[in-house]
Amino acid sequence: MSLEGVVGTGLSKRPSQQCPDARRAEAQEGTVEQDTGPWIARKKVTALAICLVALPVLMTTVSRRDSPWTAASFWQLASTSTKEKLLGGLLVPGFDERSCLSRYHSAFYRKTMARSPSSHLIKRLREHEALQRRCGPGTEAYRAAAARLRSGHRNNGTDGDACKYLVLVPYRGLGNNILAVASAFLYALLTDRALLLDRETSLGDVLCEPFPGATWLLPQSFPIKNLQNLTGEVPESYRHLVRQSDGDAAGAAGAASRRSYVFVDLDHSCTYHDKLFFCDDERRFLRRAPWVLMRTDGYFVPALFLNPAYEDELHRLFPRKDAVFYLLAHYLFHPTNKVWGLITRFHDAYLKNSDETLGIQVRVFDGDTPFQHILDQILACTSQENLLPEVVTQEPAAATGGARRSKAVLMTGLSSWYYENIRWKYWQSATATGEAVSVYQPSHEEHQLSGYTTHDMKALAEMYLLGMTDRIVTSGWSTFGYVGHGLGGLTPWIMFRPENHTTPSPPCRRAKSMEPCMHGPPFYDCRTKHGADTGKLVPHVQHCEDMSWGLKLVHPE
């Protein structure tokens, strides 16, 4: 691409080519400046400066698919590329780019942001980063707090400036882990706690550190061991303290003050008393606890939106209620360089040059054996929703000339059988629309191996690749699918979970929002202190499409 159209603007008026005598005569008549040397020098400097600015921006412009260069778009890109790179202010500059390429480069593999962060969210993120630097591992504040915890020092109340901590113990698969981290981070943000992650997962191996100048990984010297084995029956558990106080908030606060930490068990199948955490009587219960340890395997953000204590702050943070996971994920989850290499190489080789991409995520809950009824469900959904073209039994009479529209299908799943059947369908038969359909699957591990770094690296790469597609079909109940469409800001078509090995009718449905589903919600109204259908308390928290008792965030139109 020539730079002439860009830099030529500054050089459109050339110095006079007349002979020196004529120039002197014009100068005497006052029609030109006598000293032209500085003017020419300024023009050269201007041209050079424009070239230096224009070249990298133009390189970026031509490298992005579906972003044709125009003179009008050049200046817009020059002024907004930094903003795009920082995801609208979610991220801050200053990290070493080479140590985590995805942090600043991922913006160029996505379409424009599906949702923009609010100014209040950006402000609170900067405040939380300062909190992590002040209180995190390696600081005097952390050493003092860990020493008190190690000694079994009872909590007699903390002053407003003391550091408080949320230690997250995520478990189960990588999708569960990612949803748990997003949820715990939002709770830490709301309660001014530094967030620390248990090292017993692969998260530290597949994700970069999100906080500048601070780590979110729990030191191995942490005084409490075997965090994965904690249960709601330990004396320090929230469940135990609530039972002990018989629901009295003052009594519960007193009981908490006699413990060196409080453990919150938020397994998707946790008890009624555990779920009272989501009401927590305007935070008076846990406010005094310097250490809160939390074990969870899913996305509990919708329950936070039911707590009156957080209502105003959450509204300021997220004016659009369907953007919570999308924005938190883009702030927190940056694949390490090895994972980012898997993502970019596959994208550039198989997806980048297609006119349209479709993601299909397959999760089977009835074992690892392939099932015909699930293949039938995938084909019925993609046909019914016009996501994939039909095929014809007879070959076209003559090949059409010129370039045909192309569609790349990215399939993910433990088995390769579904991918092979759909690929064969579009290889053996022509499409009714004339489109060229290609089908790809990055890996097929056959069995889920949660916690194994290599397995989780592939899983994270596939989640990100799903988020890079234009449209997406996911399996109901699947946390892997929730993360995939949530990362991409995509409202998915969700395939219903089959029953009795029969293809559901209808096979799928378009979701109400791109938010994940909370599988184990509370059934308790924090305002009235009575049991309730929590999917009908506020307009922005409704029941999920794929799980009738689950909760998800939507943005009421």
mmCIF file of N, CA, C and O in Angstrom, residues 174-232:
data_model
loop_
_atom_site.group_PDB
_atom_site.id
_atom_site.type_symbol
_atom_site.label_atom_id
_atom_site.label_comp_id
_atom_site.label_asym_id
_atom_site.label_seq_id
_atom_site.Cartn_x
_atom_site.Cartn_y
_atom_site.Cartn_z
ATOM 1 N N LEU A 174 -11.715 -26.607 33.942
ATOM 2 C CA LEU A 174 -11.191 -25.267 33.705
ATOM 3 C C LEU A 174 -12.318 -24.255 33.518
ATOM 4 O O LEU A 174 -12.217 -23.121 33.976
ATOM 5 N N GLY A 175 -13.399 -24.653 32.845
ATOM 6 C CA GLY A 175 -14.533 -23.746 32.697
ATOM 7 C C GLY A 175 -15.105 -23.346 34.045
ATOM 8 O O GLY A 175 -15.386 -22.165 34.289
ATOM 9 N N ASN A 176 -15.256 -24.325 34.941
ATOM 10 C CA ASN A 176 -15.716 -24.027 36.303
ATOM 11 C C ASN A 176 -14.761 -23.058 36.997
ATOM 12 O O ASN A 176 -15.186 -22.115 37.673
ATOM 13 N N ASN A 177 -13.459 -23.311 36.854
ATOM 14 C CA ASN A 177 -12.451 -22.468 37.498
ATOM 15 C C ASN A 177 -12.551 -21.022 37.036
ATOM 16 O O ASN A 177 -12.502 -20.084 37.846
ATOM 17 N N ILE A 178 -12.694 -20.826 35.735
ATOM 18 C CA ILE A 178 -12.735 -19.463 35.194
ATOM 19 C C ILE A 178 -13.984 -18.729 35.669
ATOM 20 O O ILE A 178 -13.925 -17.553 36.054
ATOM 21 N N LEU A 179 -15.117 -19.400 35.671
ATOM 22 C CA LEU A 179 -16.351 -18.778 36.161
ATOM 23 C C LEU A 179 -16.245 -18.458 37.645
ATOM 24 O O LEU A 179 -16.735 -17.409 38.107
ATOM 25 N N ALA A 180 -15.597 -19.337 38.412
ATOM 26 C CA ALA A 180 -15.422 -19.099 39.840
ATOM 27 C C ALA A 180 -14.530 -17.895 40.086
ATOM 28 O O ALA A 180 -14.803 -17.066 40.967
ATOM 29 N N VAL A 181 -13.460 -17.756 39.312
ATOM 30 C CA VAL A 181 -12.541 -16.618 39.493
ATOM 31 C C VAL A 181 -13.248 -15.302 39.186
ATOM 32 O O VAL A 181 -13.111 -14.317 39.924
ATOM 33 N N ALA A 182 -14.007 -15.254 38.092
ATOM 34 C CA ALA A 182 -14.733 -14.028 37.747
ATOM 35 C C ALA A 182 -15.698 -13.642 38.864
ATOM 36 O O ALA A 182 -15.808 -12.460 39.232
ATOM 37 N N SER A 183 -16.395 -14.626 39.411
ATOM 38 C CA SER A 183 -17.360 -14.364 40.483
ATOM 39 C C SER A 183 -16.656 -13.870 41.744
ATOM 40 O O SER A 183 -17.073 -12.889 42.375
ATOM 41 N N ALA A 184 -15.586 -14.568 42.135
ATOM 42 C CA ALA A 184 -14.861 -14.200 43.345
ATOM 43 C C ALA A 184 -14.234 -12.822 43.213
ATOM 44 O O ALA A 184 -14.205 -12.035 44.171
ATOM 45 N N PHE A 185 -13.739 -12.502 42.022
ATOM 46 C CA PHE A 185 -13.145 -11.180 41.837
ATOM 47 C C PHE A 185 -14.185 -10.077 42.022
ATOM 48 O O PHE A 185 -13.910 -9.050 42.647
ATOM 49 N N LEU A 186 -15.381 -10.290 41.480
ATOM 50 C CA LEU A 186 -16.412 -9.264 41.657
ATOM 51 C C LEU A 186 -16.762 -9.114 43.136
ATOM 52 O O LEU A 186 -16.934 -7.984 43.624
ATOM 53 N N TYR A 187 -16.853 -10.229 43.862
ATOM 54 C CA TYR A 187 -17.130 -10.139 45.297
ATOM 55 C C TYR A 187 -15.991 -9.408 46.016
ATOM 56 O O TYR A 187 -16.227 -8.581 46.903
ATOM 57 N N ALA A 188 -14.745 -9.689 45.645
ATOM 58 C CA ALA A 188 -13.599 -9.001 46.242
ATOM 59 C C ALA A 188 -13.650 -7.508 45.942
ATOM 60 O O ALA A 188 -13.331 -6.672 46.801
ATOM 61 N N LEU A 189 -14.073 -7.169 44.731
ATOM 62 C CA LEU A 189 -14.181 -5.761 44.346
ATOM 63 C C LEU A 189 -15.244 -5.057 45.187
ATOM 64 O O LEU A 189 -15.054 -3.915 45.633
ATOM 65 N N LEU A 190 -16.357 -5.737 45.421
ATOM 66 C CA LEU A 190 -17.457 -5.143 46.181
ATOM 67 C C LEU A 190 -17.119 -4.983 47.659
ATOM 68 O O LEU A 190 -17.654 -4.094 48.329
ATOM 69 N N THR A 191 -16.255 -5.846 48.175
ATOM 70 C CA THR A 191 -15.981 -5.874 49.616
ATOM 71 C C THR A 191 -14.572 -5.411 49.963
ATOM 72 O O THR A 191 -14.150 -5.541 51.110
ATOM 73 N N ASP A 192 -13.845 -4.885 48.977
ATOM 74 C CA ASP A 192 -12.496 -4.338 49.208
ATOM 75 C C ASP A 192 -11.556 -5.377 49.808
ATOM 76 O O ASP A 192 -10.874 -5.126 50.809
ATOM 77 N N ARG A 193 -11.511 -6.529 49.186
ATOM 78 C CA ARG A 193 -10.600 -7.590 49.615
ATOM 79 C C ARG A 193 -9.602 -7.897 48.504
ATOM 80 O O ARG A 193 -9.963 -7.916 47.329
ATOM 81 N N ALA A 194 -8.362 -8.162 48.879
ATOM 82 C CA ALA A 194 -7.375 -8.637 47.912
ATOM 83 C C ALA A 194 -7.711 -10.084 47.555
ATOM 84 O O ALA A 194 -8.034 -10.887 48.436
ATOM 85 N N LEU A 195 -7.653 -10.412 46.272
ATOM 86 C CA LEU A 195 -8.002 -11.751 45.805
ATOM 87 C C LEU A 195 -6.737 -12.578 45.631
ATOM 88 O O LEU A 195 -5.797 -12.155 44.954
ATOM 89 N N LEU A 196 -6.733 -13.783 46.205
ATOM 90 C CA LEU A 196 -5.619 -14.717 46.070
ATOM 91 C C LEU A 196 -6.159 -16.074 45.648
ATOM 92 O O LEU A 196 -7.191 -16.521 46.158
ATOM 93 N N LEU A 197 -5.462 -16.735 44.716
ATOM 94 C CA LEU A 197 -5.917 -18.014 44.162
ATOM 95 C C LEU A 197 -5.086 -19.167 44.711
ATOM 96 O O LEU A 197 -3.853 -19.100 44.750
ATOM 97 N N ASP A 198 -5.776 -20.224 45.083
ATOM 98 C CA ASP A 198 -5.108 -21.447 45.494
ATOM 99 C C ASP A 198 -4.279 -21.984 44.330
ATOM 100 O O ASP A 198 -4.729 -22.005 43.182
ATOM 101 N N ARG A 199 -3.070 -22.437 44.607
ATOM 102 C CA ARG A 199 -2.155 -22.907 43.567
ATOM 103 C C ARG A 199 -2.438 -24.333 43.091
ATOM 104 O O ARG A 199 -1.739 -24.837 42.203
ATOM 105 N N GLU A 200 -3.409 -25.010 43.671
ATOM 106 C CA GLU A 200 -3.643 -26.409 43.326
ATOM 107 C C GLU A 200 -4.337 -26.582 41.982
ATOM 108 O O GLU A 200 -4.689 -27.691 41.609
ATOM 109 N N THR A 201 -4.579 -25.513 41.256
ATOM 110 C CA THR A 201 -5.163 -25.598 39.920
ATOM 111 C C THR A 201 -4.104 -25.245 38.890
ATOM 112 O O THR A 201 -2.993 -24.843 39.231
ATOM 113 N N SER A 202 -4.464 -25.346 37.627
ATOM 114 C CA SER A 202 -3.537 -25.001 36.541
ATOM 115 C C SER A 202 -3.636 -23.533 36.148
ATOM 116 O O SER A 202 -2.962 -23.110 35.200
ATOM 117 N N LEU A 203 -4.446 -22.743 36.846
ATOM 118 C CA LEU A 203 -4.687 -21.366 36.424
ATOM 119 C C LEU A 203 -3.394 -20.558 36.318
ATOM 120 O O LEU A 203 -3.227 -19.745 35.411
ATOM 121 N N GLY A 204 -2.473 -20.773 37.252
ATOM 122 C CA GLY A 204 -1.219 -20.041 37.207
ATOM 123 C C GLY A 204 -0.348 -20.405 36.023
ATOM 124 O O GLY A 204 0.553 -19.651 35.654
ATOM 125 N N ASP A 205 -0.595 -21.580 35.411
ATOM 126 C CA ASP A 205 0.192 -22.028 34.264
ATOM 127 C C ASP A 205 -0.408 -21.602 32.928
ATOM 128 O O ASP A 205 0.303 -21.536 31.925
ATOM 129 N N VAL A 206 -1.703 -21.335 32.900
ATOM 130 C CA VAL A 206 -2.352 -21.031 31.616
ATOM 131 C C VAL A 206 -2.764 -19.565 31.489
ATOM 132 O O VAL A 206 -3.083 -19.108 30.389
ATOM 133 N N LEU A 207 -2.756 -18.821 32.610
ATOM 134 C CA LEU A 207 -3.163 -17.411 32.585
ATOM 135 C C LEU A 207 -2.051 -16.517 33.111
ATOM 136 O O LEU A 207 -1.335 -16.891 34.051
ATOM 137 N N CYS A 208 -1.928 -15.336 32.525
ATOM 138 C CA CYS A 208 -0.980 -14.335 33.016
ATOM 139 C C CYS A 208 -1.539 -13.664 34.269
ATOM 140 O O CYS A 208 -2.744 -13.682 34.523
ATOM 141 N N GLU A 209 -0.647 -13.035 35.021
ATOM 142 C CA GLU A 209 -1.078 -12.252 36.182
ATOM 143 C C GLU A 209 -1.864 -11.032 35.699
ATOM 144 O O GLU A 209 -1.412 -10.320 34.796
ATOM 145 N N PRO A 210 -3.035 -10.740 36.285
ATOM 146 C CA PRO A 210 -3.830 -9.609 35.792
ATOM 147 C C PRO A 210 -3.518 -8.267 36.445
ATOM 148 O O PRO A 210 -3.858 -7.230 35.881
ATOM 149 N N PHE A 211 -2.903 -8.278 37.651
ATOM 150 C CA PHE A 211 -2.734 -7.034 38.403
ATOM 151 C C PHE A 211 -1.305 -6.515 38.254
ATOM 152 O O PHE A 211 -0.350 -7.243 38.540
ATOM 153 N N PRO A 212 -1.133 -5.279 37.825
ATOM 154 C CA PRO A 212 0.227 -4.728 37.662
ATOM 155 C C PRO A 212 0.944 -4.609 38.994
ATOM 156 O O PRO A 212 0.399 -4.116 39.968
ATOM 157 N N GLY A 213 2.177 -5.121 39.032
ATOM 158 C CA GLY A 213 3.002 -4.985 40.219
ATOM 159 C C GLY A 213 2.577 -5.839 41.386
ATOM 160 O O GLY A 213 3.001 -5.590 42.526
ATOM 161 N N ALA A 214 1.741 -6.847 41.148
ATOM 162 C CA ALA A 214 1.256 -7.690 42.243
ATOM 163 C C ALA A 214 0.933 -9.074 41.701
ATOM 164 O O ALA A 214 0.651 -9.244 40.514
ATOM 165 N N THR A 215 0.961 -10.073 42.578
ATOM 166 C CA THR A 215 0.580 -11.432 42.202
ATOM 167 C C THR A 215 -0.760 -11.779 42.836
ATOM 168 O O THR A 215 -1.086 -11.291 43.922
ATOM 169 N N TRP A 216 -1.501 -12.641 42.157
ATOM 170 C CA TRP A 216 -2.753 -13.121 42.741
ATOM 171 C C TRP A 216 -2.645 -14.590 43.133
ATOM 172 O O TRP A 216 -3.634 -15.201 43.512
ATOM 173 N N LEU A 217 -1.454 -15.162 43.090
ATOM 174 C CA LEU A 217 -1.254 -16.546 43.469
ATOM 175 C C LEU A 217 -0.906 -16.637 44.954
ATOM 176 O O LEU A 217 -0.027 -15.935 45.446
ATOM 177 N N LEU A 218 -1.589 -17.508 45.639
ATOM 178 C CA LEU A 218 -1.379 -17.690 47.069
ATOM 179 C C LEU A 218 0.002 -18.298 47.313
ATOM 180 O O LEU A 218 0.353 -19.311 46.701
ATOM 181 N N PRO A 219 0.796 -17.706 48.189
ATOM 182 C CA PRO A 219 2.124 -18.281 48.469
ATOM 183 C C PRO A 219 2.013 -19.703 49.013
ATOM 184 O O PRO A 219 1.060 -20.059 49.718
ATOM 185 N N GLN A 220 3.000 -20.522 48.685
ATOM 186 C CA GLN A 220 3.000 -21.902 49.160
ATOM 187 C C GLN A 220 3.150 -21.979 50.673
ATOM 188 O O GLN A 220 2.824 -23.003 51.276
ATOM 189 N N SER A 221 3.633 -20.901 51.279
ATOM 190 C CA SER A 221 3.804 -20.876 52.738
ATOM 191 C C SER A 221 2.527 -20.488 53.473
ATOM 192 O O SER A 221 2.549 -20.300 54.692
ATOM 193 N N PHE A 222 1.397 -20.387 52.743
ATOM 194 C CA PHE A 222 0.149 -19.991 53.395
ATOM 195 C C PHE A 222 -0.139 -20.930 54.563
ATOM 196 O O PHE A 222 -0.032 -22.160 54.430
ATOM 197 N N PRO A 223 -0.502 -20.392 55.730
ATOM 198 C CA PRO A 223 -0.605 -21.213 56.940
ATOM 199 C C PRO A 223 -1.617 -22.345 56.872
ATOM 200 O O PRO A 223 -1.423 -23.387 57.506
ATOM 201 N N ILE A 224 -2.713 -22.183 56.144
ATOM 202 C CA ILE A 224 -3.755 -23.224 56.101
ATOM 203 C C ILE A 224 -3.477 -24.146 54.917
ATOM 204 O O ILE A 224 -3.405 -23.700 53.771
ATOM 205 N N LYS A 225 -3.312 -25.422 55.200
ATOM 206 C CA LYS A 225 -2.953 -26.388 54.170
ATOM 207 C C LYS A 225 -4.189 -27.177 53.726
ATOM 208 O O LYS A 225 -5.241 -27.143 54.358
ATOM 209 N N ASN A 226 -4.019 -27.892 52.613
ATOM 210 C CA ASN A 226 -5.075 -28.776 52.087
ATOM 211 C C ASN A 226 -6.397 -28.038 51.908
ATOM 212 O O ASN A 226 -7.468 -28.497 52.334
ATOM 213 N N LEU A 227 -6.325 -26.886 51.262
ATOM 214 C CA LEU A 227 -7.526 -26.076 51.081
ATOM 215 C C LEU A 227 -8.600 -26.815 50.296
ATOM 216 O O LEU A 227 -9.793 -26.601 50.508
ATOM 217 N N GLN A 228 -8.177 -27.672 49.371
ATOM 218 C CA GLN A 228 -9.145 -28.400 48.548
ATOM 219 C C GLN A 228 -9.993 -29.360 49.373
ATOM 220 O O GLN A 228 -11.053 -29.794 48.935
ATOM 221 N N ASN A 229 -9.533 -29.689 50.576
ATOM 222 C CA ASN A 229 -10.261 -30.649 51.412
ATOM 223 C C ASN A 229 -11.173 -29.982 52.437
ATOM 224 O O ASN A 229 -11.837 -30.675 53.216
ATOM 225 N N LEU A 230 -11.212 -28.663 52.467
ATOM 226 C CA LEU A 230 -12.116 -27.986 53.393
ATOM 227 C C LEU A 230 -13.566 -28.254 53.004
ATOM 228 O O LEU A 230 -13.902 -28.320 51.816
ATOM 229 N N THR A 231 -14.424 -28.380 53.988
ATOM 230 C CA THR A 231 -15.849 -28.580 53.734
ATOM 231 C C THR A 231 -16.658 -27.633 54.610
ATOM 232 O O THR A 231 -16.122 -26.987 55.521
ATOM 233 N N GLY A 232 -17.949 -27.592 54.343
ATOM 234 C CA GLY A 232 -18.818 -26.734 55.125
ATOM 235 C C GLY A 232 -19.028 -27.190 56.550
ATOM 236 O O GLY A 232 -19.700 -26.501 57.325
#
